[in-house]
PDB file of C-alpha atoms in Angstrom:
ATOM      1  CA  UNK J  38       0.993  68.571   2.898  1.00 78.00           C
ATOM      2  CA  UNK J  39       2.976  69.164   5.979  1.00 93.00           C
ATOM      3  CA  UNK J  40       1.745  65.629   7.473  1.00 98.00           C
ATOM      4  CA  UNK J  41       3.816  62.276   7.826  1.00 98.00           C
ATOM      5  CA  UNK J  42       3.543  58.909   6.639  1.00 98.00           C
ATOM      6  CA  UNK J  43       3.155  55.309   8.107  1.00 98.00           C
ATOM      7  CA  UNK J  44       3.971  52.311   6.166  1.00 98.00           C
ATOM      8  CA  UNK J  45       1.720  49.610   6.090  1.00 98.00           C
ATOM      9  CA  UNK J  46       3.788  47.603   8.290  1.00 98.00           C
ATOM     10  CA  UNK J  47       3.905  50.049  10.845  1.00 98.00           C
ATOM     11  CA  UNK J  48       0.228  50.838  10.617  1.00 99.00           C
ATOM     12  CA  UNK J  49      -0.238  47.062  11.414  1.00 98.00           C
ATOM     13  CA  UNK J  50       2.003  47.196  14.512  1.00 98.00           C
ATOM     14  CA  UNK J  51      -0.312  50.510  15.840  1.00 98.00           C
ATOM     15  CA  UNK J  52      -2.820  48.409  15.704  1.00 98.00           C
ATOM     16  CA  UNK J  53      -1.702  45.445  16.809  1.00 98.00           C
ATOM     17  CA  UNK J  54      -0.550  47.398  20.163  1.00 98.00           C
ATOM     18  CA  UNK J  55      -3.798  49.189  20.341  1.00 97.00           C
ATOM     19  CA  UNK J  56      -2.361  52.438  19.832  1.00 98.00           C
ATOM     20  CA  UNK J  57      -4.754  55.052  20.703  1.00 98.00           C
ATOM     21  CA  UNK J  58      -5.429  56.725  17.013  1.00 98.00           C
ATOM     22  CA  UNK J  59      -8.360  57.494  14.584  1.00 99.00           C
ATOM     23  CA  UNK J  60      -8.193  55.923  11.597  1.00 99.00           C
ATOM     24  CA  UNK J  61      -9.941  57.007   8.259  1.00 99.00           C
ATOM     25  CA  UNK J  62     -10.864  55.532   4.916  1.00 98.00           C
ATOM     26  CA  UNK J  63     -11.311  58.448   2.772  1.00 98.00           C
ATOM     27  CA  UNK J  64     -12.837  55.788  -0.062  1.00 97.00           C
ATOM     28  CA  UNK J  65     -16.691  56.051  -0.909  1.00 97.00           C
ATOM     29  CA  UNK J  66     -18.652  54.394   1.295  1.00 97.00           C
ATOM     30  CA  UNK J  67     -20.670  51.858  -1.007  1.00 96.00           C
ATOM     31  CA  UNK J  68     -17.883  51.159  -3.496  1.00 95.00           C
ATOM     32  CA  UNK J  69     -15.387  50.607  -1.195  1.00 96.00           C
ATOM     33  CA  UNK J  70     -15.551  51.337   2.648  1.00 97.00           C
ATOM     34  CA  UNK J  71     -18.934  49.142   2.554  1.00 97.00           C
ATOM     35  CA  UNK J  72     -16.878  46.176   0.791  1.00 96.00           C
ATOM     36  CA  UNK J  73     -13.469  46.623   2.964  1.00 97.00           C
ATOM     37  CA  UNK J  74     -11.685  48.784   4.972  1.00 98.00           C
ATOM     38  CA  UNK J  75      -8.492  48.430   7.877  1.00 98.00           C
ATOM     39  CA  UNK J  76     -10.558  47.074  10.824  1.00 97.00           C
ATOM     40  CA  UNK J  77     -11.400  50.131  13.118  1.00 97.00           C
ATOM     41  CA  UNK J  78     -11.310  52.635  10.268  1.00 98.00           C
ATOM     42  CA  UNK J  79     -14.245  55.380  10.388  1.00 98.00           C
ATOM     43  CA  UNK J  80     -15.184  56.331   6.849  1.00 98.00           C
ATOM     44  CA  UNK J  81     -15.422  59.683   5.755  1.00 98.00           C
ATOM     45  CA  UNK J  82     -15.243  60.412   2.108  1.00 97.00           C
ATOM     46  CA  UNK J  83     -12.685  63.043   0.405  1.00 96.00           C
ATOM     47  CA  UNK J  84     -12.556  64.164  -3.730  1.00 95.00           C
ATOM     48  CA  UNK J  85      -9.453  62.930  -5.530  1.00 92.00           C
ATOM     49  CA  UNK J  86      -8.782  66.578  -7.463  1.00 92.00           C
ATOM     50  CA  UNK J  87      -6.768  68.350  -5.081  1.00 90.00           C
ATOM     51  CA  UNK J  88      -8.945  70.653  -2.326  1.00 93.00           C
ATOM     52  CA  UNK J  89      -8.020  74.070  -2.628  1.00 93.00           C
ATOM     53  CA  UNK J  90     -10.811  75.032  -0.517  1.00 94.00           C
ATOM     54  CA  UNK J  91     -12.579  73.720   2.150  1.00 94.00           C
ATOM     55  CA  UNK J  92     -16.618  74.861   2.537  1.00 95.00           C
ATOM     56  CA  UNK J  93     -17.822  75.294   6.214  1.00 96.00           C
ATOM     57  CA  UNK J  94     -20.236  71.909   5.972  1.00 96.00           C
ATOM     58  CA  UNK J  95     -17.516  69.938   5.197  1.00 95.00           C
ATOM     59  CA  UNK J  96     -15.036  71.854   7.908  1.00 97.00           C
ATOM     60  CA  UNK J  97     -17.777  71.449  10.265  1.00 97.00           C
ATOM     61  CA  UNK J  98     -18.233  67.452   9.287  1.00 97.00           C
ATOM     62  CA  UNK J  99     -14.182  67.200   9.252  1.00 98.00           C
ATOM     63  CA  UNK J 100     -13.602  68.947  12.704  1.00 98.00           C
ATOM     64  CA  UNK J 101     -16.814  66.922  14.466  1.00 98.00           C
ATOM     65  CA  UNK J 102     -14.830  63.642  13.480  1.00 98.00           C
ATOM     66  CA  UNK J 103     -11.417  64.811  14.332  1.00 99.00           C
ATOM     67  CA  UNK J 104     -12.553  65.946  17.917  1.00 98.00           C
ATOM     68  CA  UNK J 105     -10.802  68.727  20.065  1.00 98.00           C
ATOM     69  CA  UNK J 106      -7.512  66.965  20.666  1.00 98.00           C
ATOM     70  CA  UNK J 107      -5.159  68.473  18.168  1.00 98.00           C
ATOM     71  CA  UNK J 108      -2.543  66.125  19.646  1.00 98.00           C
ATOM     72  CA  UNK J 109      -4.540  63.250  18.851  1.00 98.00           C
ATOM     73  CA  UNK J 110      -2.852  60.225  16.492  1.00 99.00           C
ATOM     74  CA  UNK J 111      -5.129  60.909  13.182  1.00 99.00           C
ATOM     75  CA  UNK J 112      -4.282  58.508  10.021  1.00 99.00           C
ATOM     76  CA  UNK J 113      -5.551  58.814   6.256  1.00 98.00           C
ATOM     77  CA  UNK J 114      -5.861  56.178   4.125  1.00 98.00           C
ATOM     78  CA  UNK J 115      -7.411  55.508   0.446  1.00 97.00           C
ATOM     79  CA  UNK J 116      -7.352  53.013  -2.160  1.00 95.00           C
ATOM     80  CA  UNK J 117      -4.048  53.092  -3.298  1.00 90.00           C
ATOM     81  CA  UNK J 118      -0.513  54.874  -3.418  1.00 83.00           C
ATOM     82  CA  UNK J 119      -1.484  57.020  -6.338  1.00 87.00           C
ATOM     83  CA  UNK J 120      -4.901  57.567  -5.164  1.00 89.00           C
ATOM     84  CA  UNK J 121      -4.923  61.763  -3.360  1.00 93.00           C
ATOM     85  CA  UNK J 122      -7.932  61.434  -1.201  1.00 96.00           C
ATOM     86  CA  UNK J 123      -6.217  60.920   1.521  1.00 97.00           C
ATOM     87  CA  UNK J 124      -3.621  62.965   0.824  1.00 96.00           C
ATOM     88  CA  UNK J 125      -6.631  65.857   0.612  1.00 97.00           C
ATOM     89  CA  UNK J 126      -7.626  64.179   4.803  1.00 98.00           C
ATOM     90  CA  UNK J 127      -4.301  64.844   5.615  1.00 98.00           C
ATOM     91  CA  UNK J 128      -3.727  67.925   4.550  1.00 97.00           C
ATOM     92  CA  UNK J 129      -6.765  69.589   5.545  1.00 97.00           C
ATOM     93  CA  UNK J 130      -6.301  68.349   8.947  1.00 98.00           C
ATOM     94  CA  UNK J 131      -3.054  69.731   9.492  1.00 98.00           C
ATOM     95  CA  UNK J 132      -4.505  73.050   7.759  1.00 97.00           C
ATOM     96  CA  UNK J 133      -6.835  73.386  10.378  1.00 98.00           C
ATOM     97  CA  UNK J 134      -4.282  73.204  13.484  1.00 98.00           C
ATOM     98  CA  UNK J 135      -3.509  69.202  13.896  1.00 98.00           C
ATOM     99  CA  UNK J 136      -0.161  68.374  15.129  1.00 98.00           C
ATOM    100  CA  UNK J 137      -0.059  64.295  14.767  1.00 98.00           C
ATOM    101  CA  UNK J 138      -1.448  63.399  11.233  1.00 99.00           C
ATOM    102  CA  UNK J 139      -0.445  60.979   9.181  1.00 99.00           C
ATOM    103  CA  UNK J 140      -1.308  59.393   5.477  1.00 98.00           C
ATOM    104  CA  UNK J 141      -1.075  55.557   4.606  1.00 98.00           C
ATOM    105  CA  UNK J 142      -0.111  55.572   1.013  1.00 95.00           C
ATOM    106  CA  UNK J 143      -0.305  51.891   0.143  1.00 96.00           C
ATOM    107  CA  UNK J 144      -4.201  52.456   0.941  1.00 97.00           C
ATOM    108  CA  UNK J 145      -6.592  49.066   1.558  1.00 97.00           C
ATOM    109  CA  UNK J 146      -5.047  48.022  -1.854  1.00 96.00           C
ATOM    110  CA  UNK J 147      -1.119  48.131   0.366  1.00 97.00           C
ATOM    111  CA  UNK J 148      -3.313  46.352   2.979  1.00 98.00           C
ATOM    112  CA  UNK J 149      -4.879  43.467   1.458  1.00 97.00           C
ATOM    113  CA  UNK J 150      -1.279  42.789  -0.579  1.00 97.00           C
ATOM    114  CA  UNK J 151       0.116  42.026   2.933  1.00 98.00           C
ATOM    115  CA  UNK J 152      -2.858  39.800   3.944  1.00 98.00           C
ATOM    116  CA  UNK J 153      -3.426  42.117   6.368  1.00 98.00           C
ATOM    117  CA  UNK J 154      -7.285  41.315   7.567  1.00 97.00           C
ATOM    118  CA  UNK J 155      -9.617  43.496   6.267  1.00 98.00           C
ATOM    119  CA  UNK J 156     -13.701  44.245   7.689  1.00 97.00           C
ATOM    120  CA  UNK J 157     -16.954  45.256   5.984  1.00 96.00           C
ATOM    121  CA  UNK J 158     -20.195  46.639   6.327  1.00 94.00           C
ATOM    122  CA  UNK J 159     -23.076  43.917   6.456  1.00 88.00           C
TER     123      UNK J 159
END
């Protein structure tokens, strides 16, 4: 998809350093985001068949979260390696012009394996 990826290790240190970035959970919102997500994550949700289109609602939703920096340190994650909504994030941001994208493969699932803390929605 033209974008690069972070292990969940290096994810941690990005945070840990309070590296400027938006960060993503592509996962439903009640099923999943609701119950856990990588504190800081925003949660907007993407369709696991791969998107071979994009309609103008969801390019308008996708571009009001990404903002106007096209420079700007933009990470995907999902639920797990072989999960492709955030593979679908990715992609579709570098498709419409960002530079600095990235996809987390090993998803929340990656994230609570390394007891890596995790936040939810009350």
């Amino acid at each position: 998809g033209g974008y690069k990826i972070v292990t969940t290790q290096e994810l941690k240190g990005w945070i840990d350093a309070k590296k400027p970035m938006l960060l993503i959970d592509t996962m439903p919102y009640e099923d999943s985001y609701k119950k856990n997500h990588i504190p800081g994550a925003v949660q907007m949700e993407f369709p696991i068949p791969e998107m071979t289109t994009l309609d103008d609602k969801k390019k308008e939703e996708l571009l009001k979260l990404l903002g106007p920096d096209k420079a700007r340190l933009i990470v995907f994650y999902c639920g797990f390696t072989k999960c492709t909504r955030s593979h679908n994030g990715a992609m579709w941001a570098k498709k419409l012009g960002y530079t600095n994208v990235y996809r987390h493969p090993g998803g929340i699932v990656g994230w609570k394996d390394a007891d890596y803390p995790v936040s939810s929605v009350k």
